[in-house]
Coordinates of C-alpha atoms and ligand atoms in Angstrom, one line a residue:
X1 CA 33.0 -73.7 161.9
X2 CA 32.7 -76.8 159.6
X3 CA 29.2 -78.0 158.8
X4 CA 29.5 -81.2 160.9
X5 CA 30.6 -79.3 163.9
X6 CA 27.8 -76.7 163.4
X7 CA 25.3 -79.6 163.2
X8 CA 26.7 -81.2 166.3
X9 CA 26.4 -78.0 168.3
X10 CA 22.8 -77.5 167.0
X11 CA 21.9 -81.0 168.0
X12 CA 23.5 -80.6 171.5
X13 CA 21.6 -77.3 172.0
X14 CA 18.3 -78.9 171.0
X15 CA 18.9 -82.0 173.1
X16 CA 19.9 -79.9 176.2
X17 CA 16.6 -78.1 175.9
X18 CA 14.4 -81.2 175.2
X19 CA 15.8 -83.1 178.2
X20 CA 15.9 -80.4 180.8
X21 CA 19.6 -79.5 180.8
X22 CA 19.5 -75.9 179.5
X23 CA 16.8 -73.5 178.6
X24 CA 17.1 -70.0 177.1
X25 CA 16.6 -67.4 179.8
X26 CA 13.0 -66.0 180.1
X27 CA 12.0 -68.0 177.0
X28 CA 8.4 -67.0 177.2
X29 CA 9.6 -63.5 176.3
X30 CA 11.7 -64.9 173.4
X31 CA 14.8 -65.2 175.6
X32 CA 17.7 -62.9 176.6
X33 CA 20.8 -62.9 174.4
X34 CA 23.6 -65.0 175.8
X35 CA 21.9 -65.8 179.1
X36 CA 20.7 -69.3 179.9
X37 CA 18.9 -71.2 182.7
X38 CA 20.0 -74.6 183.9
X39 CA 17.1 -77.1 184.1
X40 CA 16.4 -80.0 186.4
X41 CA 19.1 -82.2 184.9
X42 CA 21.5 -79.4 184.0
X43 CA 21.7 -78.2 187.6
X44 CA 22.6 -81.7 188.8
X45 CA 25.4 -82.1 186.2
X46 CA 26.6 -78.6 187.1
X47 CA 26.6 -79.3 190.8
X48 CA 28.6 -82.5 190.2
X49 CA 31.2 -80.7 188.2
X50 CA 31.4 -78.1 191.0
X51 CA 31.8 -80.9 193.6
X52 CA 34.6 -82.5 191.6
X53 CA 36.5 -79.2 191.4
X54 CA 35.8 -78.0 195.0
X55 CA 36.8 -81.3 196.6
X56 CA 39.9 -81.6 194.4
X57 CA 41.0 -78.1 195.4
X58 CA 40.0 -77.8 199.0
X59 CA 39.8 -81.4 200.3
X60 CA 42.8 -82.8 198.4
X61 CA 45.0 -79.8 199.2
X62 CA 45.3 -79.1 202.9
X63 CA 46.8 -75.7 202.1
X64 CA 43.8 -74.5 200.1
X65 CA 40.6 -73.2 201.6
X66 CA 37.4 -71.8 200.1
X67 CA 35.5 -68.6 200.4
X68 CA 32.2 -67.2 198.9
X69 CA 32.6 -63.5 198.4
X70 CA 29.8 -61.2 197.4
X71 CA 29.2 -60.3 193.8
X72 CA 29.0 -56.6 194.6
X73 CA 32.3 -55.1 195.7
X74 CA 33.5 -51.6 196.6
X75 CA 33.8 -49.8 193.2
X76 CA 37.5 -48.9 193.9
X77 CA 38.2 -52.6 193.6
X78 CA 37.7 -52.4 189.9
X79 CA 39.9 -49.3 189.6
X80 CA 42.7 -51.1 191.4
X81 CA 42.3 -54.2 189.4
X82 CA 42.5 -52.3 186.1
X83 CA 39.1 -53.3 184.9
X84 CA 37.6 -49.7 184.9
X85 CA 40.4 -48.5 182.6
X86 CA 41.4 -51.5 180.6
X87 CA 38.7 -54.3 180.5
X88 CA 37.7 -53.3 177.0
X89 CA 37.0 -54.8 173.7
X90 CA 37.2 -52.8 170.4
X91 CA 33.8 -52.7 168.8
X92 CA 32.5 -51.6 165.4
X93 CA 29.0 -51.3 164.0
X94 CA 27.8 -51.9 160.5
X95 CA 25.6 -48.9 159.6
X96 CA 23.4 -51.0 157.2
X97 CA 22.7 -54.2 159.3
X98 CA 23.0 -52.2 162.6
X99 CA 24.9 -55.2 163.9
X100 CA 27.7 -54.8 166.3
X101 CA 31.0 -56.7 166.1
X102 CA 34.3 -57.1 167.9
X103 CA 36.7 -55.4 165.6
X104 CA 39.6 -57.7 166.5
X105 CA 37.4 -60.7 165.8
X106 CA 36.4 -59.4 162.4
X107 CA 40.1 -59.0 161.5
X108 CA 40.9 -62.5 162.9
X109 CA 38.1 -64.0 160.9
X110 CA 39.5 -62.3 157.7
X111 CA 42.9 -63.7 158.5
X112 CA 41.3 -67.1 159.0
X113 CA 39.8 -66.9 155.6
X114 CA 43.2 -66.2 154.0
X115 CA 44.6 -69.2 155.9
X116 CA 41.8 -71.3 154.4
X117 CA 42.8 -70.1 150.9
X118 CA 46.3 -71.3 151.5
X119 CA 45.0 -74.7 152.7
X120 CA 42.9 -74.9 149.5
X121 CA 46.0 -74.2 147.3
X122 CA 47.9 -76.9 149.1
X123 CA 45.0 -79.4 148.7
X124 CA 44.8 -78.7 145.0
X125 CA 48.5 -79.1 144.5
X126 CA 48.6 -82.3 146.5
X127 CA 46.0 -83.8 144.2
X128 CA 47.8 -82.6 141.1
X129 CA 51.2 -83.8 142.0
X130 CA 50.2 -87.0 144.0
X131 CA 53.1 -88.8 145.7
X132 CA 55.6 -86.4 144.4
X133 CA 54.1 -83.5 146.3
X134 CA 56.4 -81.7 148.7
X135 CA 54.3 -79.5 150.9
X136 CA 57.1 -77.6 152.6
X137 CA 58.7 -76.7 149.3
X138 CA 55.3 -75.8 147.8
X139 CA 54.5 -73.4 150.7
X140 CA 57.9 -71.8 150.4
X141 CA 57.8 -71.2 146.6
X142 CA 54.2 -71.0 145.3
X143 CA 53.6 -67.3 144.4
X144 CA 49.9 -67.3 145.4
X145 CA 50.6 -68.9 148.8
X146 CA 53.5 -66.5 149.4
X147 CA 51.2 -63.6 148.6
X148 CA 48.5 -64.8 151.0
X149 CA 51.1 -65.4 153.7
X150 CA 52.5 -61.9 153.3
X151 CA 49.1 -60.4 153.8
X152 CA 48.4 -62.6 156.8
X153 CA 51.7 -61.6 158.5
X154 CA 51.1 -57.9 157.8
X155 CA 47.5 -58.1 159.1
X156 CA 48.6 -59.9 162.3
X157 CA 51.4 -57.4 162.9
X158 CA 49.0 -54.4 162.4
X159 CA 46.4 -56.0 164.6
X160 CA 48.9 -56.6 167.4
X161 CA 50.2 -53.0 167.2
X162 CA 46.7 -51.4 167.1
X163 CA 45.7 -53.5 170.2
X164 CA 48.9 -52.8 172.1
X165 CA 48.8 -49.0 171.4
X166 CA 45.0 -48.9 171.9
X167 CA 44.9 -47.2 168.4
X168 CA 41.3 -47.6 167.3
X169 CA 41.8 -45.5 164.1
X170 CA 44.5 -48.0 163.0
X171 CA 42.0 -50.8 163.8
X172 CA 39.4 -49.2 161.5
X173 CA 42.0 -48.7 158.8
X174 CA 42.9 -52.4 159.0
X175 CA 39.2 -53.3 158.5
X176 CA 39.0 -51.0 155.5
X177 CA 42.3 -52.3 154.0
X178 CA 41.3 -55.9 154.4
X179 CA 38.0 -55.0 152.6
X180 CA 36.0 -56.8 155.3
X181 CA 32.2 -57.1 154.5
X182 CA 29.5 -57.4 157.2
X183 CA 28.4 -61.0 157.0
X184 CA 24.7 -59.9 157.2
X185 CA 24.4 -56.8 155.0
X186 CA 27.3 -57.6 152.8
X187 CA 28.5 -53.9 152.9
X188 CA 31.6 -52.2 154.1
X189 CA 29.7 -49.4 155.7
X190 CA 31.4 -49.4 159.1
X191 CA 31.4 -46.9 162.0
X192 CA 34.6 -45.9 163.7
X193 CA 36.0 -48.4 166.1
X194 CA 35.4 -47.6 169.8
X195 CA 36.6 -49.2 173.0
X196 CA 33.8 -50.8 174.9
X197 CA 34.0 -51.6 178.6
X198 CA 32.7 -55.1 179.4
X199 CA 31.6 -54.5 182.9
X200 CA 27.9 -54.2 183.8
X201 CA 27.2 -51.3 186.2
X202 CA 24.2 -50.4 188.3
X203 CA 23.4 -48.0 191.1
X204 CA 23.5 -48.8 194.8
X205 CA 21.1 -47.1 197.1
X206 CA 18.5 -44.5 196.3
X207 CA 20.6 -41.7 194.9
X208 CA 21.3 -42.4 191.2
X209 CA 24.5 -40.3 190.8
X210 CA 27.9 -41.5 189.7
X211 CA 29.2 -41.8 193.3
X212 CA 26.9 -44.7 193.8
X213 CA 27.9 -46.6 190.7
X214 CA 28.9 -50.1 191.3
X215 CA 29.7 -53.1 189.1
X216 CA 28.7 -56.7 188.8
X217 CA 32.0 -58.5 189.2
X218 CA 33.6 -59.5 185.8
X219 CA 35.8 -62.2 187.6
X220 CA 35.6 -63.8 191.0
X221 CA 39.3 -63.4 191.7
X222 CA 39.1 -59.9 193.2
X223 CA 36.9 -61.2 196.0
X224 CA 39.8 -63.4 196.9
X225 CA 42.5 -60.7 196.7
X226 CA 40.6 -58.3 199.0
X227 CA 40.1 -61.1 201.5
X228 CA 43.7 -62.3 201.3
X229 CA 44.7 -61.2 204.8
X230 CA 41.3 -62.0 206.4
X231 CA 41.8 -65.7 205.4
X232 CA 45.5 -65.8 206.0
X233 CA 45.2 -64.5 209.5
X234 CA 42.0 -66.2 210.7
X235 CA 43.0 -69.5 209.0
X236 CA 46.6 -69.2 210.2
X237 CA 47.7 -70.0 206.6
X238 CA 51.3 -70.4 205.8
X239 CA 52.7 -69.5 202.4
X240 CA 52.4 -71.3 199.9
X241 CA 48.6 -71.5 200.3
X242 CA 45.5 -71.1 198.1
X243 CA 42.0 -69.6 198.3
X244 CA 39.3 -71.2 196.1
X245 CA 36.0 -69.8 195.0
X246 CA 33.1 -70.8 192.8
X247 CA 30.7 -68.0 191.7
X248 CA 29.0 -65.9 189.1
X249 CA 30.7 -63.4 186.9
X250 CA 29.2 -60.9 184.4
X251 CA 30.6 -59.5 181.2
X252 CA 28.8 -57.5 178.6
X253 CA 30.3 -59.5 175.8
X254 CA 30.0 -57.8 172.4
X255 CA 29.9 -61.0 170.5
X256 CA 28.1 -63.5 172.7
X257 CA 27.5 -66.7 170.7
X258 CA 28.2 -70.4 170.6
X259 CA 25.6 -71.3 173.2
X260 CA 27.0 -71.4 176.8
X261 CA 30.6 -70.9 175.6
X262 CA 30.4 -67.2 175.7
X263 CA 27.7 -65.8 178.0
X264 CA 27.0 -62.5 179.7
X265 CA 26.3 -64.2 183.0
X266 CA 28.4 -67.2 183.8
X267 CA 30.2 -69.0 186.6
X268 CA 33.9 -69.4 187.3
X269 CA 35.8 -71.8 189.5
X270 CA 38.9 -69.8 190.5
X271 CA 41.8 -70.4 192.8
X272 CA 44.5 -67.9 193.7
X273 CA 47.7 -69.6 195.0
X274 CA 49.9 -67.2 197.1
X275 CA 53.6 -67.9 196.9
X276 CA 57.0 -66.5 197.9
X277 CA 58.3 -64.1 195.2
X278 CA 60.8 -65.9 193.0
X279 CA 59.0 -69.3 193.3
X280 CA 56.1 -68.4 191.1
X281 CA 57.4 -70.1 187.9
X282 CA 57.9 -73.4 189.7
X283 CA 54.3 -73.2 191.1
X284 CA 53.0 -72.1 187.7
X285 CA 54.4 -75.3 186.1
X286 CA 53.0 -77.4 189.0
X287 CA 49.5 -76.0 188.6
X288 CA 49.6 -76.4 184.8
X289 CA 50.2 -80.1 185.3
X290 CA 47.8 -80.6 188.1
X291 CA 44.9 -78.9 186.3
X292 CA 45.6 -80.9 183.1
X293 CA 45.5 -84.1 185.1
X294 CA 42.2 -83.1 186.8
X295 CA 40.6 -82.5 183.4
X296 CA 42.0 -85.7 181.8
X297 CA 40.9 -87.9 184.6
X298 CA 37.3 -87.2 183.6
X299 CA 37.7 -89.5 180.6
X300 CA 36.6 -87.3 177.8
X301 CA 39.7 -88.2 175.8
X302 CA 43.2 -87.0 176.5
X303 CA 43.6 -85.7 172.9
X304 CA 40.8 -83.3 173.5
X305 CA 43.0 -81.1 175.7
X306 CA 46.0 -79.0 174.9
X307 CA 48.0 -76.2 176.3
X308 CA 48.1 -72.9 174.5
X309 CA 50.7 -70.3 175.7
X310 CA 49.7 -66.6 175.7
X311 CA 52.1 -64.7 173.4
X312 CA 50.7 -61.3 174.4
X313 CA 50.8 -61.2 178.2
X314 CA 48.4 -59.0 180.2
X315 CA 50.1 -56.2 182.0
X316 CA 49.9 -58.1 185.4
X317 CA 51.2 -61.4 184.2
X318 CA 54.7 -62.8 183.7
X319 CA 53.5 -66.1 182.3
X320 CA 50.0 -67.4 181.1
X321 CA 48.5 -70.2 179.2
X322 CA 45.1 -71.7 178.4
X323 CA 44.0 -75.3 178.7
X324 CA 42.1 -75.6 175.4
X325 CA 39.4 -78.2 174.8
X326 CA 38.2 -79.6 171.5
X327 CA 34.7 -78.1 171.5
X328 CA 32.3 -78.7 168.5
X329 CA 33.7 -75.4 167.1
X330 CA 37.3 -76.4 167.5
X331 CA 40.0 -76.1 170.2
X332 CA 39.1 -73.1 172.4
X333 CA 39.9 -71.9 175.9
X334 CA 38.5 -73.9 178.7
X335 CA 40.7 -72.8 181.6
X336 CA 43.3 -70.1 182.1
X337 CA 46.4 -70.5 184.2
X338 CA 48.1 -67.2 185.0
X339 CA 51.2 -66.1 186.9
X340 CA 49.8 -62.8 188.1
X341 CA 52.9 -61.6 189.9
X342 CA 52.2 -59.3 192.9
X343 CA 50.2 -56.9 190.7
X344 CA 46.8 -57.3 192.3
X345 CA 47.8 -57.2 195.9
X346 CA 50.2 -54.3 195.4
X347 CA 47.5 -52.4 193.5
X348 CA 44.9 -53.0 196.3
X349 CA 47.6 -51.8 198.8
X350 CA 48.0 -48.6 196.9
X351 CA 44.3 -47.9 196.4
X352 CA 43.1 -48.9 199.9
X353 CA 46.1 -47.6 201.8
X354 CA 46.2 -50.9 203.8
X355 CA 49.1 -53.3 203.9
X356 CA 48.4 -56.6 202.3
X357 CA 51.6 -58.4 203.3
X358 CA 52.6 -61.7 204.7
X359 CA 55.0 -62.0 207.6
X360 CA 57.4 -64.9 207.0
X361 CA 58.5 -66.1 210.4
X362 CA 61.3 -68.1 208.9
X363 CA 63.1 -65.2 207.2
X364 CA 61.7 -62.7 209.7
X365 CA 60.5 -60.6 206.7
X366 CA 57.2 -59.2 205.4
X367 CA 56.5 -59.3 201.7
X368 CA 53.6 -59.0 199.2
X369 CA 53.2 -62.6 197.9
X370 CA 53.1 -63.5 194.2
X371 CA 50.0 -65.2 192.8
X372 CA 49.5 -68.2 190.5
X373 CA 45.8 -68.3 189.4
X374 CA 43.8 -71.2 187.9
X375 CA 40.5 -70.1 186.5
X376 CA 38.0 -72.4 184.7
X377 CA 34.6 -71.6 183.4
X378 CA 32.0 -73.8 184.9
X379 CA 29.6 -73.4 181.9
X380 CA 32.5 -74.2 179.5
X381 CA 33.2 -77.4 181.5
X382 CA 29.5 -78.2 181.2
X383 CA 29.6 -77.7 177.4
X384 CA 32.8 -79.9 177.1
X385 CA 31.1 -82.7 179.0
X386 CA 27.7 -82.4 177.2
X387 CA 29.1 -82.1 173.7
X388 CA 31.6 -84.9 174.0
X389 CA 29.0 -87.2 175.6
X390 CA 26.4 -86.7 172.9
X391 CA 26.2 -89.8 170.7
X392 CA 23.8 -91.1 168.0
X393 CA 24.1 -94.9 167.7
X394 CA 22.6 -97.7 165.8
X395 CA 21.5 -100.5 168.1
X396 CA 19.6 -102.9 165.9
X397 CA 19.0 -106.3 167.5
X398 CA 20.0 -105.4 171.1
X399 CA 17.8 -107.3 173.6
X400 CA 15.0 -105.4 175.3
X401 CA 16.0 -102.2 173.5
X402 CA 13.4 -100.0 171.7
X403 CA 13.9 -98.8 168.1
X404 CA 17.0 -99.2 165.9
X405 CA 18.9 -96.1 167.0
X406 CA 19.4 -94.2 170.1
X407 CA 20.8 -90.9 171.4
X408 CA 22.9 -91.5 174.4
X409 CA 24.8 -89.1 176.7
X410 CA 27.8 -91.0 177.8
X411 CA 28.4 -88.5 180.7
X412 CA 31.2 -89.6 183.0
X413 CA 29.1 -91.6 185.6
X414 CA 30.3 -89.5 188.6
X415 CA 28.9 -86.4 186.9
X416 CA 25.6 -87.9 185.6
X417 CA 22.4 -86.2 187.0
X418 CA 20.9 -89.6 188.0
X419 CA 23.1 -92.6 188.8
X420 CA 20.4 -95.2 188.7
X421 CA 16.9 -95.7 187.2
X422 CA 14.6 -98.1 189.0
X423 CA 12.2 -99.6 186.6
X424 CA 9.4 -102.1 187.4
X425 CA 8.8 -104.2 184.2
X426 CA 5.1 -103.7 184.6
X427 CA 2.9 -101.8 187.0
X428 CA 1.0 -104.7 188.3
X429 CA 1.6 -108.0 190.2
X430 CA 3.3 -106.2 193.1
X431 CA 6.3 -105.1 190.9
X432 CA 5.8 -101.4 191.6
X433 CA 5.8 -102.1 195.4
X434 CA 9.0 -104.1 195.0
X435 CA 10.6 -101.3 193.0
X436 CA 9.7 -98.8 195.7
X437 CA 11.5 -101.1 198.2
X438 CA 14.6 -101.0 195.9
X439 CA 14.3 -97.2 195.6
X440 CA 14.2 -96.9 199.4
X441 CA 17.3 -99.1 199.7
X442 CA 19.4 -97.1 197.3
X443 CA 18.2 -93.5 197.5
X444 CA 20.4 -92.5 200.5
X445 CA 23.5 -93.3 198.5
X446 CA 22.5 -92.4 194.9
X447 CA 20.3 -90.1 193.1
X448 CA 17.7 -92.5 191.7
X449 CA 14.9 -92.0 189.1
X450 CA 11.7 -94.0 189.3
X451 CA 9.7 -94.7 186.2
X452 CA 6.9 -97.2 185.6
X453 CA 5.2 -95.9 182.4
X454 CA 5.8 -97.1 178.9
X455 CA 7.6 -100.2 177.6
X456 CA 10.9 -101.0 179.2
X457 CA 12.7 -100.3 175.9
X458 CA 11.3 -96.7 175.7
X459 CA 12.3 -96.1 179.3
X460 CA 15.9 -97.2 178.6
X461 CA 15.9 -94.7 175.7
X462 CA 14.8 -91.9 178.0
X463 CA 17.5 -92.8 180.6
X464 CA 20.1 -92.9 177.8
X465 CA 19.1 -89.5 176.7
X466 CA 19.8 -88.0 180.1
X467 CA 22.9 -90.0 180.7
X468 CA 21.8 -92.3 183.5
X469 CA 24.6 -94.9 183.7
X470 CA 22.6 -97.8 185.3
X471 CA 19.0 -99.1 184.9
X472 CA 17.7 -101.6 187.3
X473 CA 14.7 -103.6 186.2
X474 CA 12.4 -105.3 188.6
X475 CA 10.6 -108.3 187.1
X476 CA 8.6 -111.3 188.2
X477 CA 11.8 -113.2 189.1
X478 CA 12.7 -110.4 191.5
X479 CA 9.7 -111.4 193.6
X480 CA 11.0 -114.9 193.9
X481 CA 14.7 -114.6 194.4
X482 CA 15.4 -110.9 195.1
X483 CA 17.5 -110.5 192.0
X484 CA 17.3 -107.7 189.4
X485 CA 18.8 -107.0 186.0
X486 CA 21.2 -104.2 185.9
X487 CA 21.8 -102.6 182.5
X488 CA 24.9 -100.6 181.7
X489 CA 24.3 -97.4 179.6
X490 CA 27.3 -97.4 177.3
X491 CA 27.5 -101.1 176.5
X492 CA 23.7 -101.8 177.0
X493 CA 24.9 -105.1 178.6
X494 CA 22.6 -106.6 181.2
X495 CA 23.5 -108.7 184.1
X496 CA 21.4 -110.4 186.8
X497 CA 22.5 -109.7 190.4
X498 CA 21.1 -109.8 193.9
X499 CA 19.4 -106.6 195.1
X500 CA 21.8 -106.5 198.0
X501 CA 24.8 -106.5 195.7
X502 CA 23.7 -103.4 193.7
X503 CA 25.0 -100.8 196.0
X504 CA 28.5 -102.2 196.2
X505 CA 28.7 -102.9 192.5
X506 CA 27.7 -99.3 191.5
X507 CA 29.3 -97.3 194.3
X508 CA 32.8 -97.3 193.0
X509 CA 31.8 -96.7 189.4
X510 CA 29.8 -93.6 190.0
X511 CA 31.6 -91.9 192.9
X512 CA 33.4 -88.6 192.7
X513 CA 35.7 -90.0 195.5
X514 CA 37.0 -92.6 193.0
X515 CA 37.7 -89.9 190.4
X516 CA 39.6 -87.9 193.1
X517 CA 41.7 -90.9 193.9
X518 CA 42.6 -91.2 190.3
X519 CA 43.7 -87.5 190.0
X520 CA 46.0 -87.8 192.9
Ligands
GAP601 N1 40.4 -64.3 186.8 C1 40.9 -64.6 185.5 C2 39.9 -64.6 184.4 O1 38.8 -64.2 184.7 P1 39.6 -65.2 181.9 O2 40.5 -66.0 181.0 O3 39.0 -63.9 181.5 O4 40.4 -65.1 183.3 C3 38.6 -67.4 183.0 O5 38.4 -66.2 182.4 C4 37.7 -68.5 182.4 O6 36.3 -68.0 182.6 C5 37.9 -68.8 180.9 O7 38.9 -69.7 180.7 C6 36.5 -69.3 180.6 O8 36.4 -70.7 180.8 C7 35.6 -68.5 181.5 N2 34.9 -67.4 180.8 C8 35.4 -66.2 180.5 N3 34.5 -65.4 179.9 C9 33.4 -66.2 179.7 C10 32.1 -66.0 179.1 N4 31.8 -64.8 178.6 N5 31.2 -67.0 179.1 C11 31.5 -68.2 179.7 N6 32.7 -68.5 180.3 C12 33.6 -67.5 180.3

């Protein structure tokens, strides 16, 4: 991660804590690694993201309904889904630092370093040759670049083979051959590489033997698969139809870092779309476009999103891609879109002995539907919004503003924790009472923040820092003509309008309904 990006992430983390968005879990005990709590402002932002997703999925699509399945499921679920046998990451420990790493990530980082070396050679040559520099020719002929590229290709091929064949000895040999050092101890004193299952387990009931072992779900999707027929029959759903769900998932990530990007307890917003076999690629393409549009409508910048196709498909998929977002640490997965075939339903049929088929009254046939899945991490969505909204600005000379710089969160207004701050200019002369009247007028429609301490400039700063899109100031003129000033967060522009016009002016600008209209 480049220095600027590292700094940005650090600043976002500090800001999130200082302004009640995200706290480390159980902080008074020094926190719990890769687990976080959402504070008073964080929970509002999170709920607004959920509402935007839920309404888009279930309200805007009359063939999608929601469920809320339990986190605990029958343990055979995870045998059928393949998680017990195959939801593994290869891990390796450094014997000196006692730190644990994902072996594939160590190799990928080493490959990344070789790629950086090639970039450096290219930069050096570009400077040396100036306008005459031909990058393509240089890359194809320079001995050092060719040597690095050969090593990169070999390492990639060996990594892929080791992962595919589940060959952990080959993985260890690759770490040795690439001469990878532990970033902490600096030594090459590695243990063997072992597969590590990412599911958390616990015991149900009072007898602590293996028969009672159950898992905390590592994805919400299986709660949808096992309820497929319940929903289809009771909802009289006709294929194609979808089931949506928002809920917690748990993974014992080996390398849990980068704040809320990779957590051990996180939330997913998943939708399984059940289709007729043979039509899945058509629906896969449709859902790719729909989901991209949903993201881009938020206004965080269209160039911050891109598709990334999976080259190594999971055993259950016949097509898969990520929607990546330009996070402070670079483009990374935000959402997965997977064509999961009929793998899950068929496997649950096999393990449960129950039929999970759909009767198609048009063709008079029963079949196991194919599934197209969309799965977005709620916490990653949160990070994408927070990090992109965080801005440090110079504001010298702006009227009524405090200081010469500000930190502002330009959160999309529909997602902001508070939509309006109601601020009496001073506490006396009946302005507080008037402000309370304004609060009472607006609070049924908007989440409003009331604040009467400090100078107005300082109060604007605090509202900027939590991303409140509108500040309404009540001054002495308000008592005379019922007008207020309304200040817009991003432009800091102020305008005087009648109290009765506030609601109508703001409603459209801050409503999720308007966002939803734009997506469709
Ligand atoms: N049901 C499919 C599934 O779970 P996934 O790609 O493993 O697919 C889907 O996860 C999404 O969940 C990811 O795109 C990411 O946004 C989020 N996610 C996965 N692991 C996560 C973690 N450890 N912390 C935060 N979010 C995570």
